[in-house]
Every structure is written in structure tokens, then in C-alpha cells.
PDB file of C-alpha atoms in Angstrom:
ATOM      1  CA  MET I 201     -17.298 -15.358 -51.768  1.00  0.00           C
ATOM      2  CA  ILE I 202     -20.249 -13.738 -50.649  1.00  0.00           C
ATOM      3  CA  LYS I 203     -20.947 -12.515 -54.442  1.00  0.00           C
ATOM      4  CA  GLU I 204     -20.417 -16.296 -55.525  1.00  0.00           C
ATOM      5  CA  VAL I 205     -23.498 -17.476 -52.852  1.00  0.00           C
ATOM      6  CA  PHE I 206     -25.851 -14.532 -54.308  1.00  0.00           C
ATOM      7  CA  GLN I 207     -24.676 -15.632 -57.962  1.00  0.00           C
ATOM      8  CA  PHE I 208     -25.558 -19.074 -57.121  1.00  0.00           C
ATOM      9  CA  VAL I 209     -29.187 -17.897 -55.186  1.00  0.00           C
ATOM     10  CA  LYS I 210     -30.067 -15.800 -58.589  1.00  0.00           C
ATOM     11  CA  LYS I 211     -29.030 -18.747 -60.694  1.00  0.00           C
ATOM     12  CA  PRO I 212     -28.410 -22.118 -59.407  1.00  0.00           C
ATOM     13  CA  LYS I 213     -25.496 -24.083 -60.998  1.00  0.00           C
ATOM     14  CA  SER I 214     -23.217 -26.915 -59.861  1.00  0.00           C
ATOM     15  CA  HIS I 215     -19.945 -26.065 -59.920  1.00  0.00           C
ATOM     16  CA  TRP I 216     -17.854 -28.661 -58.496  1.00  0.00           C
ATOM     17  CA  ASP I 217     -14.410 -27.930 -57.378  1.00  0.00           C
ATOM     18  CA  GLU I 218     -12.444 -31.049 -57.250  1.00  0.00           C
ATOM     19  CA  GLU I 219      -9.061 -29.570 -57.775  1.00  0.00           C
ATOM     20  CA  VAL I 220      -9.379 -27.358 -54.479  1.00  0.00           C
ATOM     21  CA  SER I 221      -7.087 -28.644 -51.455  1.00  0.00           C
ATOM     22  CA  LEU I 222      -8.501 -29.351 -48.179  1.00  0.00           C
ATOM     23  CA  GLY I 223      -7.116 -26.079 -46.826  1.00  0.00           C
ATOM     24  CA  ALA I 224      -8.751 -23.779 -49.505  1.00  0.00           C
ATOM     25  CA  LYS I 225     -12.069 -26.024 -48.930  1.00  0.00           C
ATOM     26  CA  LEU I 226     -11.870 -25.293 -45.158  1.00  0.00           C
ATOM     27  CA  GLY I 227     -11.086 -21.494 -45.516  1.00  0.00           C
ATOM     28  CA  ILE I 228     -13.729 -21.341 -47.920  1.00  0.00           C
ATOM     29  CA  PHE I 229     -16.209 -23.538 -45.470  1.00  0.00           C
ATOM     30  CA  VAL I 230     -15.529 -21.274 -42.483  1.00  0.00           C
ATOM     31  CA  LYS I 231     -16.301 -17.992 -44.403  1.00  0.00           C
ATOM     32  CA  LEU I 232     -19.283 -19.460 -45.735  1.00  0.00           C
ATOM     33  CA  LEU I 233     -20.455 -20.654 -42.031  1.00  0.00           C
ATOM     34  CA  LEU I 234     -19.499 -17.360 -40.959  1.00  0.00           C
ATOM     35  CA  TRP I 235     -21.825 -15.514 -43.760  1.00  0.00           C
ATOM     36  CA  ALA I 236     -24.863 -17.933 -43.214  1.00  0.00           C
ATOM     37  CA  MET I 237     -24.872 -17.370 -39.248  1.00  0.00           C
ATOM     38  CA  THR I 238     -24.374 -13.601 -40.116  1.00  0.00           C
ATOM     39  CA  ILE I 239     -27.401 -13.187 -42.226  1.00  0.00           C
ATOM     40  CA  SER I 240     -29.580 -15.729 -39.880  1.00  0.00           C
ATOM     41  CA  ILE I 241     -28.672 -13.358 -36.818  1.00  0.00           C
ATOM     42  CA  ALA I 242     -29.638 -10.537 -38.947  1.00  0.00           C
ATOM     43  CA  LEU I 243     -33.089 -12.057 -39.601  1.00  0.00           C
ATOM     44  CA  THR I 244     -33.522 -12.836 -35.945  1.00  0.00           C
ATOM     45  CA  PRO I 245     -35.253  -9.506 -35.016  1.00  0.00           C
ATOM     46  CA  ILE I 246     -38.330 -10.677 -37.685  1.00  0.00           C
ATOM     47  CA  SER I 247     -39.095 -13.299 -35.041  1.00  0.00           C
ATOM     48  CA  ALA I 248     -38.476 -10.981 -31.939  1.00  0.00           C
ATOM     49  CA  ILE I 249     -40.596  -8.360 -33.372  1.00  0.00           C
ATOM     50  CA  LEU I 250     -43.573 -10.891 -33.927  1.00  0.00           C
ATOM     51  CA  ASP I 251     -43.290 -12.168 -30.565  1.00  0.00           C
ATOM     52  CA  GLU I 252     -43.491  -8.785 -29.099  1.00  0.00           C
ATOM     53  CA  LEU I 253     -46.357  -8.074 -31.148  1.00  0.00           C
ATOM     54  CA  GLU I 254     -48.110 -11.105 -29.936  1.00  0.00           C
ATOM     55  CA  ILE I 255     -48.643 -12.525 -33.249  1.00  0.00           C
ATOM     56  CA  ILE I 256     -46.473 -15.502 -32.537  1.00  0.00           C
ATOM     57  CA  ASP I 257     -45.274 -17.206 -28.996  1.00  0.00           C
ATOM     58  CA  LEU I 258     -41.635 -17.819 -29.345  1.00  0.00           C
ATOM     59  CA  LYS I 259     -41.924 -20.046 -25.634  1.00  0.00           C
ATOM     60  CA  GLU I 260     -43.904 -22.425 -27.574  1.00  0.00           C
ATOM     61  CA  HIS I 261     -41.133 -23.041 -30.121  1.00  0.00           C
ATOM     62  CA  ALA I 262     -40.411 -26.899 -30.267  1.00  0.00           C
ATOM     63  CA  VAL I 263     -36.609 -26.294 -29.176  1.00  0.00           C
ATOM     64  CA  ASN I 264     -37.577 -25.129 -25.983  1.00  0.00           C
ATOM     65  CA  GLU I 265     -39.190 -28.543 -24.998  1.00  0.00           C
ATOM     66  CA  LEU I 266     -35.936 -30.110 -25.608  1.00  0.00           C
ATOM     67  CA  PHE I 267     -34.092 -27.893 -23.772  1.00  0.00           C
ATOM     68  CA  GLU I 268     -36.679 -28.516 -21.195  1.00  0.00           C
ATOM     69  CA  ASN I 269     -36.607 -31.925 -21.243  1.00  0.00           C
ATOM     70  CA  LEU I 270     -33.196 -33.197 -22.383  1.00  0.00           C
ATOM     71  CA  SER I 271     -29.880 -33.001 -21.353  1.00  0.00           C
ATOM     72  CA  PRO I 272     -27.501 -30.321 -22.910  1.00  0.00           C
ATOM     73  CA  LEU I 273     -25.281 -32.971 -24.553  1.00  0.00           C
ATOM     74  CA  ILE I 274     -28.477 -35.127 -26.385  1.00  0.00           C
ATOM     75  CA  VAL I 275     -29.551 -31.886 -27.647  1.00  0.00           C
ATOM     76  CA  LEU I 276     -26.324 -30.712 -29.043  1.00  0.00           C
ATOM     77  CA  PHE I 277     -25.806 -33.977 -30.605  1.00  0.00           C
ATOM     78  CA  ALA I 278     -29.309 -34.399 -32.093  1.00  0.00           C
ATOM     79  CA  ALA I 279     -29.176 -30.780 -33.634  1.00  0.00           C
ATOM     80  CA  ALA I 280     -25.317 -30.717 -34.875  1.00  0.00           C
ATOM     81  CA  VAL I 281     -25.047 -34.344 -35.905  1.00  0.00           C
ATOM     82  CA  VAL I 282     -28.257 -36.326 -36.290  1.00  0.00           C
ATOM     83  CA  ALA I 283     -30.556 -33.606 -37.910  1.00  0.00           C
ATOM     84  CA  PRO I 284     -27.538 -32.251 -40.397  1.00  0.00           C
ATOM     85  CA  ILE I 285     -27.314 -35.703 -41.624  1.00  0.00           C
ATOM     86  CA  ILE I 286     -30.756 -36.745 -42.079  1.00  0.00           C
ATOM     87  CA  GLU I 287     -31.986 -33.315 -43.615  1.00  0.00           C
ATOM     88  CA  GLU I 288     -29.014 -32.881 -45.792  1.00  0.00           C
ATOM     89  CA  LEU I 289     -29.887 -36.432 -46.696  1.00  0.00           C
ATOM     90  CA  PHE I 290     -33.100 -35.359 -47.935  1.00  0.00           C
ATOM     91  CA  PHE I 291     -32.718 -31.829 -48.854  1.00  0.00           C
ATOM     92  CA  ARG I 292     -29.331 -31.623 -50.410  1.00  0.00           C
ATOM     93  CA  ALA I 293     -28.378 -35.011 -51.637  1.00  0.00           C
ATOM     94  CA  PRO I 294     -30.663 -35.236 -54.192  1.00  0.00           C
ATOM     95  CA  LEU I 295     -29.514 -32.104 -55.618  1.00  0.00           C
ATOM     96  CA  LEU I 296     -26.097 -33.947 -56.520  1.00  0.00           C
ATOM     97  CA  GLY I 297     -28.263 -36.606 -58.991  1.00  0.00           C
ATOM     98  CA  LEU I 298     -30.029 -33.448 -60.596  1.00  0.00           C
ATOM     99  CA  ARG I 299     -27.302 -31.016 -61.170  1.00  0.00           C
ATOM    100  CA  ASN I 300     -27.276 -31.875 -64.769  1.00  0.00           C
ATOM    101  CA  SER I 301     -30.958 -31.514 -65.079  1.00  0.00           C
ATOM    102  CA  LYS I 302     -32.173 -28.674 -67.472  1.00  0.00           C
ATOM    103  CA  TYR I 303     -34.475 -28.080 -64.464  1.00  0.00           C
ATOM    104  CA  PHE I 304     -31.559 -27.773 -61.913  1.00  0.00           C
ATOM    105  CA  LYS I 305     -32.339 -24.071 -60.867  1.00  0.00           C
ATOM    106  CA  ILE I 306     -35.930 -25.001 -60.310  1.00  0.00           C
ATOM    107  CA  TRP I 307     -34.858 -28.095 -58.014  1.00  0.00           C
ATOM    108  CA  VAL I 308     -32.531 -25.939 -55.803  1.00  0.00           C
ATOM    109  CA  TYR I 309     -35.591 -23.642 -55.021  1.00  0.00           C
ATOM    110  CA  VAL I 310     -37.750 -26.354 -54.656  1.00  0.00           C
ATOM    111  CA  PHE I 311     -35.455 -28.316 -52.377  1.00  0.00           C
ATOM    112  CA  VAL I 312     -34.500 -25.089 -50.206  1.00  0.00           C
ATOM    113  CA  ALA I 313     -38.163 -24.044 -50.035  1.00  0.00           C
ATOM    114  CA  ALA I 314     -38.877 -27.469 -48.580  1.00  0.00           C
ATOM    115  CA  PHE I 315     -35.958 -27.574 -46.015  1.00  0.00           C
ATOM    116  CA  GLY I 316     -37.302 -24.055 -44.832  1.00  0.00           C
ATOM    117  CA  LEU I 317     -40.741 -25.048 -44.766  1.00  0.00           C
ATOM    118  CA  ILE I 318     -40.291 -28.283 -42.809  1.00  0.00           C
ATOM    119  CA  HIS I 319     -38.807 -26.061 -39.934  1.00  0.00           C
ATOM    120  CA  ILE I 320     -42.452 -24.562 -39.330  1.00  0.00           C
ATOM    121  CA  THR I 321     -43.338 -27.560 -37.551  1.00  0.00           C
ATOM    122  CA  ASN I 322     -41.294 -26.527 -34.846  1.00  0.00           C
ATOM    123  CA  PHE I 323     -44.165 -24.233 -34.168  1.00  0.00           C
ATOM    124  CA  GLU I 324     -47.467 -24.880 -32.957  1.00  0.00           C
ATOM    125  CA  MET I 325     -49.510 -24.650 -35.804  1.00  0.00           C
ATOM    126  CA  ASN I 326     -52.288 -22.003 -36.100  1.00  0.00           C
ATOM    127  CA  THR I 327     -53.379 -19.285 -38.701  1.00  0.00           C
ATOM    128  CA  LYS I 328     -50.861 -16.404 -37.385  1.00  0.00           C
ATOM    129  CA  ILE I 329     -48.220 -19.232 -37.926  1.00  0.00           C
ATOM    130  CA  LEU I 330     -49.327 -19.743 -41.035  1.00  0.00           C
ATOM    131  CA  LEU I 331     -49.682 -16.470 -42.271  1.00  0.00           C
ATOM    132  CA  PHE I 332     -46.115 -15.618 -41.106  1.00  0.00           C
ATOM    133  CA  THR I 333     -44.289 -18.881 -42.009  1.00  0.00           C
ATOM    134  CA  PRO I 334     -42.618 -17.109 -44.725  1.00  0.00           C
ATOM    135  CA  LEU I 335     -40.867 -14.647 -42.574  1.00  0.00           C
ATOM    136  CA  LEU I 336     -40.635 -17.527 -39.833  1.00  0.00           C
ATOM    137  CA  VAL I 337     -38.423 -19.672 -42.048  1.00  0.00           C
ATOM    138  CA  LEU I 338     -36.113 -17.230 -43.460  1.00  0.00           C
ATOM    139  CA  PRO I 339     -33.281 -18.214 -41.237  1.00  0.00           C
ATOM    140  CA  GLN I 340     -33.633 -22.070 -42.469  1.00  0.00           C
ATOM    141  CA  ILE I 341     -34.209 -20.959 -46.084  1.00  0.00           C
ATOM    142  CA  ASN I 342     -30.704 -18.762 -45.763  1.00  0.00           C
ATOM    143  CA  LEU I 343     -29.098 -21.750 -44.417  1.00  0.00           C
ATOM    144  CA  GLY I 344     -30.275 -23.892 -47.532  1.00  0.00           C
ATOM    145  CA  PHE I 345     -29.138 -22.195 -50.013  1.00  0.00           C
ATOM    146  CA  PHE I 346     -25.816 -21.842 -48.167  1.00  0.00           C
ATOM    147  CA  ALA I 347     -25.718 -25.765 -47.855  1.00  0.00           C
ATOM    148  CA  SER I 348     -26.933 -25.801 -51.188  1.00  0.00           C
ATOM    149  CA  TYR I 349     -24.100 -23.962 -52.543  1.00  0.00           C
ATOM    150  CA  ILE I 350     -21.051 -25.738 -50.789  1.00  0.00           C
ATOM    151  CA  CYS I 351     -22.965 -29.082 -51.587  1.00  0.00           C
ATOM    152  CA  MET I 352     -22.621 -28.433 -55.052  1.00  0.00           C
ATOM    153  CA  ARG I 353     -19.316 -27.224 -55.013  1.00  0.00           C
ATOM    154  CA  PHE I 354     -17.325 -29.761 -52.545  1.00  0.00           C
ATOM    155  CA  GLY I 355     -20.226 -32.375 -51.971  1.00  0.00           C
ATOM    156  CA  TYR I 356     -22.967 -33.845 -49.414  1.00  0.00           C
ATOM    157  CA  PHE I 357     -20.312 -34.081 -46.497  1.00  0.00           C
ATOM    158  CA  TRP I 358     -19.460 -30.178 -46.405  1.00  0.00           C
ATOM    159  CA  ALA I 359     -23.623 -29.430 -46.757  1.00  0.00           C
ATOM    160  CA  VAL I 360     -23.320 -31.763 -43.322  1.00  0.00           C
ATOM    161  CA  LEU I 361     -20.579 -30.052 -41.761  1.00  0.00           C
ATOM    162  CA  LEU I 362     -21.850 -26.842 -42.638  1.00  0.00           C
ATOM    163  CA  HIS I 363     -25.521 -27.253 -41.392  1.00  0.00           C
ATOM    164  CA  GLY I 364     -23.593 -29.120 -38.034  1.00  0.00           C
ATOM    165  CA  CYS I 365     -21.305 -26.315 -37.044  1.00  0.00           C
ATOM    166  CA  TYR I 366     -24.733 -23.824 -37.799  1.00  0.00           C
ATOM    167  CA  ASN I 367     -26.675 -25.611 -35.479  1.00  0.00           C
ATOM    168  CA  PHE I 368     -24.149 -26.436 -32.748  1.00  0.00           C
ATOM    169  CA  ILE I 369     -23.279 -22.668 -32.707  1.00  0.00           C
ATOM    170  CA  ILE I 370     -27.069 -21.392 -32.168  1.00  0.00           C
ATOM    171  CA  ILE I 371     -27.844 -24.533 -29.798  1.00  0.00           C
ATOM    172  CA  GLY I 372     -24.376 -23.879 -27.994  1.00  0.00           C
ATOM    173  CA  SER I 373     -25.125 -20.150 -27.572  1.00  0.00           C
ATOM    174  CA  VAL I 374     -28.337 -20.472 -26.172  1.00  0.00           C
ATOM    175  CA  TYR I 375     -26.613 -22.847 -23.608  1.00  0.00           C
ATOM    176  CA  LEU I 376     -23.775 -20.323 -22.959  1.00  0.00           C
ATOM    177  CA  LEU I 377     -26.226 -17.296 -22.734  1.00  0.00           C
ATOM    178  CA  LYS I 378     -29.258 -18.562 -20.539  1.00  0.00           C
ATOM    179  CA  PRO I 379     -27.506 -18.225 -17.080  1.00  0.00           C
ATOM    180  CA  PHE I 380     -27.215 -14.403 -17.933  1.00  0.00           C
ATOM    181  CA  PHE I 381     -30.622 -14.223 -20.086  1.00  0.00           C
ATOM    182  CA  PRO I 382     -32.655 -16.722 -18.610  1.00  0.00           C
ATOM    183  CA  GLU I 383     -35.752 -15.368 -20.772  1.00  0.00           C
ATOM    184  CA  ILE I 384     -33.903 -16.669 -23.986  1.00  0.00           C
ATOM    185  CA  VAL I 385     -35.373 -20.381 -23.583  1.00  0.00           C
TER     186      VAL I 385
END
């Protein structure tokens, strides 16, 4: 499974699977979600190191303001439902119309990069943030490739579902861990 995703990253192509059963799609979905989460978790120390070196200040991340000012249900709904529907509409749905383009590979990279870069707005902008943007948005770029892969294989709904579950796990984990590790938010 992960080999197919890496092949997609190296040479994106549309591989529409209409004949796959719902059960098989769900199995593939779970594997993709687990891989996307694992890789993003493996990338997390990059931000922690930059924070520790005082290159960035993770306490100024926009999500922290949401945690402080909104109820957990509203934050979870926004992160797991609203944001994925809107973001996948902008960053994955256009790929469905471009899948027969001879420039499809370039379009995938453009939309994945744009998806990653839009998330830099979660940080308070300064020179250091701009310099370290490629490292800071690696988890979103990772998700962008996984969402693009599943979108090209099964359709837009599956990209939204992957993105929503990914966000739900991350935000939900923060809420679950916060009582034990108050410094995480």
C-alpha cells in the first residue's frame, strides 16, 4: 500500500478504481489514514526542535487560540467537517477535472504545495516563519499527497473523509492529552 503512495508521489497519475468493493475501499482508507498519521507524527519533532531553539513559538499557533476561545465540540466540528470539505474542494476536487491533462503530475504538485503553504497562515508571520515554511508545513504536504492519492483512486468524498479523520485524531488527541500535559496547548 505505502509503495503505491510513494509511486504516486514520484509520478502522480490517476488510477480510478470503480470495481473495488466498499469493504475493500474502507480497508485501504484505514491503511492510508494510519500511514498518513504515522508519517506526520514522525515529522512532529521538526517543529518541536524549531520551538526549542526559539526559531518559532508554537504557542503562537492559530489553533491555540481556537482551543482557548471555543468549545471542544465546535473546534472538532470545524477541524473534522468544515475545513476538510472546503479545503478538499479547493485542493483536491480540481484534480478530478485535470486527471487526463498531460500536465496532471505538475497539477498534483501545485495543489499539494498550495495546500501545505496555506497552512503557514496558522503561524504569526515573521522572517523566521517564512524561512522555515517548508519544514513547518511538511505534515500538511504529507496529508496532501495521501488525500490526492485517495481522491484520484476513489473520489472526492474519500479525500474529505481522510482529511476529516486525520484532523479529528490530531485535535481529539490534544483534547484527550491536555489534562495530563497542559503545556501542549
